[in-house]
Coordinates of N, CA, C and O in Angstrom, one line a residue:
M1 N 0.3 -1.2 -0.1 CA -0.5 0.3 0.2 C 1.1 1.2 -0.1 O 0.6 2.3 -0.9
S2 N 2.1 1.2 1.1 CA 2.7 1.8 1.5 C 4.0 2.7 -0.2 O 3.6 3.7 -0.8
E3 N 4.2 1.4 -1.3 CA 4.3 2.0 -2.8 C 3.0 2.5 -3.8 O 3.6 3.4 -4.2
L4 N 2.3 2.6 -3.7 CA 0.7 2.7 -4.5 C 1.2 4.2 -4.1 O 1.1 5.4 -5.0
L5 N 1.0 5.3 -3.0 CA 1.1 5.5 -1.9 C 2.0 7.0 -3.2 O 2.2 8.3 -3.5
S6 N 3.9 5.9 -3.3 CA 4.1 6.7 -3.4 C 5.1 6.9 -4.3 O 4.9 7.5 -5.9
D7 N 4.7 5.6 -5.2 CA 3.6 6.5 -6.9 C 2.8 7.3 -7.3 O 2.9 8.6 -8.2
Q8 N 1.8 7.5 -6.5 CA 0.7 8.4 -6.6 C 1.7 10.0 -6.9 O 1.3 10.7 -7.4
W9 N 2.7 10.3 -5.1 CA 3.3 10.8 -4.9 C 4.2 11.0 -5.7 O 3.9 13.0 -6.8
Q10 N 5.1 10.4 -6.4 CA 5.9 10.6 -7.5 C 5.3 10.5 -8.9 O 6.0 12.2 -9.4
V11 N 4.0 10.4 -9.3 CA 3.5 11.1 -10.7 C 2.9 12.2 -10.5 O 2.7 13.4 -11.6
A12 N 2.2 13.1 -9.3 CA 1.9 14.0 -8.4 C 2.2 14.6 -9.0 O 2.6 16.1 -9.7
A13 N 4.1 14.5 -8.6 CA 4.8 15.7 -9.2 C 5.9 15.9 -9.7 O 5.9 17.1 -10.9
Q14 N 5.4 14.6 -10.6 CA 5.5 15.0 -12.4 C 5.0 15.7 -13.1 O 5.7 16.1 -13.3
L15 N 3.7 15.5 -13.2 CA 2.4 15.9 -13.7 C 2.9 17.5 -12.6 O 2.6 19.0 -13.8
G16 N 3.0 18.6 -11.6 CA 3.1 19.5 -11.0 C 4.2 20.7 -11.7 O 4.0 21.5 -13.0
E17 N 5.5 19.4 -12.2 CA 6.5 20.0 -13.2 C 5.9 20.5 -14.3 O 6.8 21.4 -14.6
V18 N 5.4 19.7 -15.0 CA 5.4 20.1 -16.0 C 4.3 21.1 -16.4 O 4.1 22.1 -16.5
L19 N 3.3 21.2 -15.7 CA 2.3 22.6 -15.4 C 2.7 23.3 -15.6 O 3.0 24.7 -16.2
K20 N 3.7 23.4 -14.2 CA 4.2 25.2 -14.1 C 5.3 25.6 -14.8 O 5.3 26.6 -14.9
K21 N 6.0 24.4 -16.1 CA 7.3 24.8 -16.3 C 6.2 25.7 -17.9 O 6.2 26.5 -18.4
K22 N 5.1 24.8 -17.7 CA 4.2 25.6 -18.7 C 3.0 27.4 -18.0 O 2.1 28.0 -19.3
S23 N 3.2 27.4 -17.1 CA 2.1 28.2 -16.2 C 1.0 27.4 -16.7 O 0.4 28.5 -16.9
W24 N 1.3 26.2 -16.7 CA -0.7 25.6 -16.7 C -1.8 26.3 -15.5 O 0.1 25.4 -14.6
L25 N -3.0 25.5 -14.6 CA -3.3 25.4 -13.6 C -4.4 24.2 -14.3 O -5.3 24.7 -14.9
L26 N -4.3 23.4 -13.2 CA -5.2 22.1 -13.3 C -6.3 22.2 -12.7 O -5.9 22.5 -11.5
G27 N -7.1 21.7 -13.5 CA -9.5 21.8 -12.8 C -8.9 20.4 -12.7 O -8.7 19.7 -14.0
T28 N -9.9 19.8 -11.6 CA -10.2 18.6 -11.8 C -11.8 18.1 -11.6 O -12.4 18.8 -10.7
A29 N -12.8 17.0 -12.2 CA -13.5 16.4 -12.6 C -14.4 15.2 -12.2 O -13.2 14.1 -12.2
E30 N -14.8 14.3 -10.6 CA -14.3 13.1 -10.0 C -15.4 12.6 -10.2 O -16.6 13.7 -8.9
S31 N -15.9 11.6 -9.6 CA -17.5 10.7 -10.2 C -16.4 9.3 -9.3 O -16.6 9.7 -8.8
C32 N -16.0 8.6 -9.4 CA -15.7 7.5 -9.0 C -14.6 7.5 -8.0 O -14.1 6.8 -6.9
T33 N -13.6 8.4 -8.4 CA -12.1 8.8 -7.9 C -12.8 9.0 -5.9 O -12.0 9.9 -5.2
G34 N -13.7 10.0 -6.2 CA -14.1 11.3 -5.0 C -13.6 11.3 -4.8 O -13.6 11.5 -2.7
G35 N -12.8 12.9 -5.0 CA -11.8 13.4 -4.2 C -9.8 12.6 -4.2 O -9.6 13.7 -4.0
L36 N -9.7 12.4 -4.6 CA -8.8 11.2 -4.7 C -7.9 11.9 -5.4 O -6.4 12.0 -4.7
L37 N -8.5 11.8 -7.1 CA -7.1 12.5 -7.1 C -7.0 14.1 -6.6 O -5.8 14.3 -6.8
A38 N -7.7 15.1 -6.8 CA -7.5 16.4 -5.7 C -6.6 15.8 -4.8 O -5.5 17.1 -4.4
G39 N -6.3 15.1 -3.4 CA -6.2 14.8 -2.9 C -4.6 14.5 -2.9 O -3.9 15.0 -2.3
A40 N -4.5 13.7 -3.9 CA -3.2 13.1 -4.9 C -2.2 14.8 -4.8 O -1.2 14.8 -5.1
I41 N -2.4 15.6 -6.2 CA -2.3 16.5 -6.5 C -1.9 17.9 -5.3 O -0.8 18.3 -5.1
T42 N -2.9 18.3 -4.0 CA -2.4 18.6 -3.5 C -1.7 17.9 -2.0 O -1.1 18.9 -1.2
G43 N -1.7 16.9 -2.4 CA -0.4 16.5 -1.9 C 1.1 16.4 -2.0 O 2.4 16.6 -1.0
V44 N 1.0 17.2 -2.9 CA 2.4 17.3 -3.2 C 3.3 19.2 -2.3 O 2.3 20.2 -3.6
P45 N 3.9 19.4 -2.4 CA 3.6 20.5 -1.6 C 4.4 21.7 -2.5 O 4.6 21.0 -3.6
G46 N 3.7 23.3 -2.9 CA 3.9 23.5 -3.6 C 2.6 23.9 -5.5 O 2.7 24.5 -6.2
S47 N 2.2 22.8 -4.7 CA 0.6 22.5 -5.6 C -0.3 23.4 -5.8 O -1.3 23.5 -7.1
S48 N -0.6 24.4 -5.4 CA -1.1 25.7 -5.6 C -1.0 26.6 -6.9 O -1.2 27.4 -7.5
Q49 N 0.1 26.2 -6.8 CA 0.9 26.9 -8.6 C 0.5 26.7 -9.8 O 0.6 27.1 -10.3
W50 N 0.4 24.9 -9.4 CA -0.7 24.6 -10.4 C -1.8 23.8 -10.4 O -2.3 23.1 -11.2
F51 N -2.2 23.9 -9.6 CA -3.8 23.3 -8.9 C -4.6 24.7 -8.6 O -4.2 25.0 -7.7
D52 N -5.5 24.3 -9.9 CA -6.6 25.8 -9.2 C -7.8 24.9 -8.5 O -8.1 25.4 -7.8
R53 N -8.2 23.9 -9.1 CA -9.8 23.5 -7.7 C -9.9 22.1 -8.3 O -9.7 21.9 -9.5
G54 N -11.1 21.6 -7.9 CA -11.6 20.4 -7.9 C -13.4 19.7 -7.9 O -13.4 20.6 -6.6
F55 N -13.6 19.1 -9.2 CA -14.8 19.3 -8.3 C -15.3 17.7 -8.3 O -15.0 17.0 -8.7
V56 N -15.9 17.1 -6.6 CA -16.3 15.6 -6.7 C -18.1 15.8 -7.0 O -18.5 16.6 -6.8
T57 N -18.5 15.2 -8.1 CA -19.6 15.1 -8.6 C -19.9 13.9 -8.4 O -20.6 13.2 -9.6
Y58 N -20.3 13.5 -7.4 CA -20.5 11.9 -7.5 C -22.1 11.6 -8.7 O -22.3 10.4 -8.3
T59 N -22.4 12.5 -7.9 CA -23.9 11.9 -8.4 C -24.8 12.3 -9.2 O -23.8 13.8 -10.4
N60 N -25.7 11.9 -10.2 CA -26.0 12.4 -11.7 C -26.3 13.9 -11.9 O -25.6 15.0 -12.3
E61 N -27.5 14.4 -10.8 CA -26.6 16.0 -10.2 C -26.2 17.0 -10.0 O -26.3 18.0 -11.0
A62 N -25.3 16.0 -9.2 CA -24.3 17.2 -9.3 C -23.4 17.4 -10.7 O -23.3 18.1 -10.6
K63 N -23.5 16.8 -10.6 CA -22.2 16.6 -12.5 C -23.1 17.4 -13.9 O -22.9 18.6 -14.1
M64 N -24.2 17.9 -13.4 CA -25.6 18.4 -14.2 C -25.5 20.1 -13.3 O -25.0 20.7 -14.2
D65 N -25.3 20.0 -12.3 CA -25.1 21.8 -11.0 C -24.2 22.5 -11.2 O -24.2 22.6 -11.7
M66 N -22.9 21.4 -11.3 CA -21.5 22.0 -11.0 C -20.7 21.7 -12.2 O -19.4 22.5 -12.5
L67 N -20.8 21.1 -12.9 CA -20.9 21.2 -14.3 C -21.3 21.0 -15.9 O -20.8 21.1 -16.6
S68 N -22.6 21.1 -15.4 CA -23.3 21.1 -16.9 C -23.6 20.1 -17.7 O -23.4 20.3 -19.2
V69 N -22.6 19.0 -17.2 CA -23.9 18.3 -17.8 C -24.8 18.0 -18.6 O -26.0 18.6 -17.4
N70 N -25.1 17.1 -19.3 CA -26.2 17.3 -20.5 C -27.0 16.1 -19.2 O -26.5 15.5 -19.8
Q71 N -28.1 16.0 -19.6 CA -29.5 15.5 -18.5 C -29.3 13.8 -19.6 O -29.4 13.1 -19.6
S72 N -29.2 15.0 -21.2 CA -29.8 13.6 -22.6 C -28.7 13.6 -22.4 O -28.5 12.0 -23.5
A73 N -26.8 13.6 -22.2 CA -26.3 12.4 -21.7 C -26.3 11.4 -21.4 O -26.0 10.0 -20.9
L74 N -26.6 11.3 -20.2 CA -26.0 10.9 -19.0 C -28.0 10.1 -19.4 O -26.8 9.0 -18.8
D75 N -28.3 10.8 -20.0 CA -29.9 9.6 -20.4 C -29.4 8.2 -21.8 O -29.5 7.2 -21.3
K76 N -28.7 8.1 -23.1 CA -27.9 8.4 -23.5 C -26.9 6.8 -23.5 O -27.1 6.4 -24.0
F77 N -26.1 8.0 -23.1 CA -25.1 7.2 -22.8 C -24.7 6.3 -20.8 O -23.6 5.3 -21.7
G78 N -25.0 6.6 -20.9 CA -25.4 6.5 -18.9 C -24.0 7.8 -18.6 O -23.1 7.5 -18.4
A79 N -24.0 7.5 -16.8 CA -22.7 7.7 -16.5 C -21.3 8.0 -16.8 O -20.8 8.7 -16.8
V80 N -20.9 6.5 -16.9 CA -20.1 5.6 -16.9 C -20.5 5.6 -18.1 O -20.2 4.5 -19.1
S81 N -18.8 6.8 -19.2 CA -19.5 6.5 -20.6 C -17.8 7.9 -20.9 O -18.1 8.7 -19.6
E82 N -17.4 8.0 -21.8 CA -16.3 9.2 -22.4 C -17.1 10.0 -22.8 O -16.3 11.1 -22.5
E83 N -18.3 10.0 -22.9 CA -19.3 11.2 -23.1 C -19.2 11.9 -22.3 O -19.1 13.4 -22.6
V84 N -20.0 11.2 -20.9 CA -20.1 12.5 -19.7 C -18.2 12.9 -19.8 O -18.6 13.8 -19.3
A85 N -17.3 12.1 -19.6 CA -16.0 12.0 -19.3 C -16.0 13.3 -20.1 O -15.3 14.4 -19.7
I86 N -16.1 13.2 -20.9 CA -16.2 14.9 -22.0 C -16.6 16.0 -21.2 O -16.1 17.1 -20.9
E87 N -18.3 15.3 -21.1 CA -18.9 17.0 -20.0 C -18.4 17.7 -19.1 O -18.4 19.1 -18.5
M88 N -17.9 16.3 -18.3 CA -17.0 16.4 -17.3 C -16.2 17.3 -17.0 O -15.7 18.4 -16.2
A89 N -15.1 16.8 -18.4 CA -13.9 18.2 -18.3 C -14.1 19.1 -18.7 O -13.3 20.0 -18.3
E90 N -14.7 19.1 -19.4 CA -14.7 20.8 -20.9 C -16.1 21.5 -18.9 O -15.7 22.9 -19.4
G91 N -16.8 20.9 -18.6 CA -17.4 21.2 -17.5 C -16.6 22.3 -16.4 O -17.0 23.4 -16.3
V92 N -15.2 21.9 -16.5 CA -14.5 22.3 -15.8 C -14.0 23.5 -15.9 O -13.8 24.6 -15.2
L93 N -13.3 23.3 -17.0 CA -13.0 24.6 -18.6 C -14.5 25.5 -18.1 O -13.9 27.1 -17.4
N94 N -15.2 25.7 -18.3 CA -16.5 26.7 -18.8 C -16.9 27.2 -17.0 O -17.2 28.3 -17.1
N95 N -17.1 26.4 -15.9 CA -16.5 27.0 -14.7 C -15.7 27.4 -13.5 O -16.0 28.0 -13.0
A96 N -14.4 27.1 -14.6 CA -13.5 27.6 -13.4 C -11.8 29.0 -14.3 O -12.2 27.8 -14.9
P97 N -12.0 29.3 -14.8 CA -12.2 29.9 -15.9 C -10.5 30.7 -15.1 O -9.8 30.5 -16.9
L98 N -9.5 30.4 -14.8 CA -8.9 30.6 -14.2 C -7.7 28.9 -14.8 O -6.8 28.9 -14.9
S99 N -8.7 27.6 -15.4 CA -8.1 26.3 -14.8 C -7.8 26.2 -17.0 O -8.4 26.7 -17.4
T100 N -6.5 25.7 -17.7 CA -5.9 26.1 -18.4 C -6.1 24.7 -19.1 O -6.2 24.6 -19.9
C101 N -5.9 23.3 -17.7 CA -6.8 21.8 -18.1 C -6.9 21.5 -17.2 O -7.5 22.3 -15.8
A102 N -7.9 20.4 -17.4 CA -8.9 19.9 -17.2 C -9.1 18.0 -17.0 O -8.4 17.7 -18.4
V103 N -9.0 17.5 -15.8 CA -9.0 15.9 -16.3 C -10.4 14.9 -15.6 O -10.9 15.8 -14.8
S104 N -10.6 14.7 -16.2 CA -12.4 13.9 -15.0 C -11.9 12.5 -15.2 O -10.9 11.8 -15.7
T105 N -12.7 12.3 -14.5 CA -13.1 10.7 -14.1 C -14.3 10.3 -13.4 O -14.7 10.7 -12.9
T106 N -14.8 9.2 -14.0 CA -16.3 8.2 -14.2 C -16.1 6.8 -14.2 O -16.2 6.4 -15.4
G107 N -16.6 5.8 -13.2 CA -15.9 4.5 -13.1 C -17.2 4.0 -12.6 O -17.2 4.6 -11.9
I108 N -17.4 2.9 -12.5 CA -17.3 1.3 -11.7 C -16.0 1.0 -10.6 O -15.9 0.5 -11.4
A109 N -16.4 1.1 -9.8 CA -15.5 0.9 -8.7 C -15.7 -0.4 -8.2 O -14.9 -1.0 -7.6
G110 N -17.2 -1.1 -8.4 CA -16.8 -2.3 -7.2 C -17.2 -1.7 -5.8 O -17.3 -1.3 -5.3
P111 N -17.1 -2.6 -4.7 CA -17.5 -4.2 -5.6 C -18.1 -4.5 -6.9 O -18.7 -5.3 -7.2
D112 N -20.1 -4.0 -6.7 CA -21.0 -3.8 -7.2 C -21.3 -3.1 -8.4 O -20.4 -2.1 -8.6
G113 N -22.5 -3.3 -9.0 CA -22.6 -2.0 -10.5 C -22.2 -1.8 -11.5 O -22.0 -1.5 -11.9
G114 N -21.1 -3.1 -11.7 CA -20.8 -3.7 -13.3 C -22.1 -4.3 -14.2 O -22.5 -4.9 -13.5
T115 N -22.1 -4.6 -15.1 CA -23.1 -5.0 -16.1 C -21.8 -5.8 -17.0 O -20.4 -5.8 -17.0
A116 N -22.3 -6.9 -18.1 CA -21.7 -7.2 -19.4 C -20.6 -6.4 -19.8 O -19.6 -6.0 -20.5
H117 N -21.9 -4.7 -20.6 CA -21.4 -4.0 -21.6 C -20.1 -3.1 -20.6 O -19.3 -2.6 -21.2
K118 N -20.5 -2.3 -18.9 CA -19.4 -1.8 -18.4 C -19.6 -2.8 -16.8 O -19.6 -2.6 -16.2
P119 N -18.1 -3.3 -17.4 CA -18.1 -3.9 -15.6 C -17.2 -3.1 -15.1 O -16.9 -2.3 -14.9
V120 N -17.2 -3.6 -13.5 CA -16.6 -3.3 -12.6 C -15.1 -2.7 -13.1 O -14.3 -3.9 -13.1
G121 N -14.7 -2.0 -12.7 CA -13.4 -1.9 -12.6 C -13.1 -0.9 -14.3 O -11.9 0.0 -14.8
L122 N -14.4 -0.1 -14.6 CA -14.2 0.3 -15.8 C -14.2 1.3 -16.0 O -14.9 1.8 -14.1
V123 N -13.4 2.9 -16.3 CA -13.6 4.3 -16.0 C -13.0 4.7 -16.8 O -12.6 4.5 -18.3
C124 N -13.7 6.0 -17.9 CA -14.0 6.6 -18.6 C -13.1 8.0 -18.0 O -13.6 8.8 -16.9
F125 N -12.4 8.5 -19.0 CA -11.3 9.2 -18.5 C -11.8 11.1 -19.6 O -11.6 10.1 -20.5
A126 N -11.5 11.9 -19.0 CA -11.0 13.3 -20.6 C -10.5 14.1 -19.8 O -10.2 14.3 -18.5
V127 N -9.8 14.3 -20.5 CA -8.8 15.8 -20.7 C -8.9 16.4 -21.3 O -8.9 16.3 -23.0
S128 N -9.0 17.8 -21.1 CA -8.6 18.8 -21.8 C -8.5 20.1 -21.4 O -7.7 20.2 -20.6
Y129 N -8.0 20.7 -23.3 CA -7.2 22.1 -22.4 C -7.1 23.1 -23.9 O -8.4 23.3 -24.8
R130 N -7.3 24.6 -22.7 CA -7.6 25.5 -23.5 C -6.7 25.1 -25.3 O -5.7 25.6 -24.9
K131 N -7.2 26.2 -25.7 CA -6.6 26.5 -27.8 C -6.7 27.6 -27.6 O -8.1 28.0 -27.2
A132 N -6.7 28.0 -28.7 CA -6.6 29.4 -29.0 C -7.7 30.1 -29.5 O -8.5 30.9 -29.4
N133 N -8.5 28.5 -30.1 CA -9.6 28.1 -30.2 C -10.0 27.6 -30.4 O -11.5 27.9 -30.7
G134 N -10.2 27.3 -29.3 CA -11.7 27.1 -28.1 C -11.0 25.8 -27.1 O -9.9 25.8 -26.7
I135 N -11.5 24.7 -26.5 CA -11.6 23.6 -26.2 C -10.9 22.5 -26.8 O -12.0 22.2 -27.4
V136 N -10.1 21.9 -26.6 CA -9.6 20.8 -27.7 C -10.3 19.5 -25.8 O -8.6 19.6 -25.1
T137 N -10.7 18.2 -27.1 CA -10.8 17.5 -24.9 C -10.5 16.0 -25.9 O -10.8 15.5 -26.7
L138 N -10.1 15.2 -25.5 CA -9.6 13.6 -25.6 C -9.9 12.7 -24.7 O -9.8 13.3 -23.4
P139 N -11.0 11.8 -25.0 CA -11.8 10.8 -23.6 C -10.7 9.3 -24.5 O -9.7 9.0 -24.7
F140 N -10.3 8.7 -23.0 CA -9.2 7.7 -22.7 C -10.6 7.1 -21.6 O -11.6 7.4 -20.6
S141 N -11.0 5.4 -22.1 CA -11.7 4.4 -20.9 C -9.8 3.8 -20.3 O -9.3 3.7 -21.9
Q142 N -10.4 2.8 -19.5 CA -9.4 2.0 -19.0 C -9.6 0.8 -18.2 O -11.1 1.6 -17.3
H143 N -9.9 -0.5 -18.3 CA -10.7 -1.7 -17.0 C -9.3 -2.2 -16.6 O -8.8 -1.6 -16.5
F144 N -9.5 -1.6 -14.7 CA -8.9 -2.2 -13.7 C -9.0 -3.2 -13.2 O -9.9 -2.9 -12.7
V145 N -7.9 -3.8 -13.3 CA -8.4 -5.3 -12.2 C -7.8 -5.1 -10.6 O -6.7 -4.4 -10.6
G146 N -8.9 -5.2 -9.6 CA -8.5 -5.0 -8.0 C -9.8 -4.9 -7.7 O -10.7 -5.0 -8.1
D147 N -10.0 -4.5 -6.7 CA -10.6 -4.5 -6.0 C -11.0 -2.4 -5.7 O -10.4 -2.5 -5.8
R148 N -12.3 -2.6 -4.7 CA -12.4 -1.2 -4.9 C -11.6 -0.1 -4.9 O -10.7 1.4 -6.0
H149 N -10.4 -0.3 -3.4 CA -9.6 1.0 -3.5 C -8.8 1.4 -4.4 O -7.9 1.8 -5.1
Q150 N -7.8 -0.4 -4.9 CA -7.1 -1.0 -6.0 C -7.1 -0.5 -7.7 O -6.5 0.4 -7.6
V151 N -8.7 -0.7 -7.8 CA -9.6 0.3 -8.6 C -9.5 2.3 -9.1 O -8.8 2.8 -9.9
R152 N -9.9 2.1 -8.0 CA -9.5 4.1 -7.8 C -8.4 4.5 -7.5 O -8.0 5.9 -8.4
T153 N -7.2 3.9 -7.0 CA -6.1 4.4 -7.1 C -5.2 4.2 -8.7 O -5.0 5.0 -8.4
Q154 N -5.5 3.1 -9.0 CA -5.0 2.7 -10.7 C -6.6 4.4 -11.1 O -6.2 4.5 -12.1
A155 N -7.0 4.6 -11.2 CA -7.5 5.5 -11.5 C -7.4 6.7 -11.6 O -6.6 7.9 -12.9
V156 N -7.0 6.8 -10.1 CA -6.3 8.2 -9.9 C -4.5 9.1 -10.5 O -4.6 9.2 -11.6
I157 N -3.8 7.7 -10.5 CA -2.4 7.4 -11.2 C -3.1 7.5 -12.4 O -1.5 8.4 -13.6
Y158 N -3.4 7.3 -14.1 CA -3.9 7.0 -15.3 C -3.9 8.3 -14.8 O -3.2 8.9 -15.9
A159 N -5.0 9.0 -14.2 CA -5.4 10.4 -14.6 C -4.2 10.5 -14.7 O -4.0 12.1 -15.8
M160 N -3.0 11.2 -13.4 CA -2.2 11.7 -13.8 C -1.3 11.9 -14.8 O -0.8 12.8 -15.3
E161 N -0.9 10.8 -14.8 CA -0.1 9.8 -16.3 C -0.5 10.7 -17.3 O 0.0 11.0 -18.2
I162 N -1.7 10.1 -17.7 CA -2.8 11.1 -19.0 C -2.9 12.4 -19.6 O -1.7 13.1 -20.4
T163 N -2.6 13.0 -18.4 CA -2.5 14.8 -18.6 C -1.3 15.1 -18.2 O -1.3 15.8 -19.2
R164 N -0.9 14.7 -17.9 CA 1.0 15.0 -17.8 C 1.3 14.6 -19.2 O 2.0 15.7 -20.1
R165 N 0.4 14.1 -20.3 CA 1.6 13.4 -21.5 C 0.8 14.4 -22.0 O 1.7 14.9 -22.7
I166 N -0.4 14.4 -22.3 CA -0.7 15.3 -22.8 C -0.5 16.9 -22.7 O 0.0 17.8 -24.1
V167 N -0.3 17.3 -22.3 CA 0.4 19.0 -21.2 C 1.4 19.3 -22.5 O 2.1 19.9 -22.7
E168 N 2.5 17.8 -22.2 CA 3.6 18.1 -22.9 C 3.6 17.7 -23.9 O 4.6 19.4 -24.7
E169 N 2.9 17.4 -24.5 CA 2.9 17.4 -25.9 C 2.0 18.9 -27.2 O 1.7 18.6 -28.2
N170 N 1.1 19.1 -25.4 CA 0.3 20.9 -26.3 C 0.9 21.8 -25.9 O 2.2 22.0 -25.1

């Protein structure tokens, strides 16, 4: 367990270095990770230089209220979908004018709630960032293996790693 926490801290610190170099501020939108992503980020000393804010939107109502996720997307695709992850990440940027980029997480951490099409361990992510001509958003899905704690921890690490790679490339 302490090894995972060490990995989390190291990945968060690497993300912070990349964001600092670009003078970008990050915002987060979390469902299945329930604030663990923002917690990992703010565990890094000096994270206030590169972290703006986090939204924990566990219910569909919170997603709609805080991030302007459309009811129609929730009805058509479900909360655990790349489409909703996209709306969550873009909702951060639309509601947090200082954030340059955002990452969202929505998934099924278990032990219950999975289906044949959306199994336990499925997590959908999106990373959004501002460009001169608007917002660019890239969705991702991953299936993690393990218990609830392991799925959520792996999702936090993946969210930070994919965000770092995208920020480095843009």
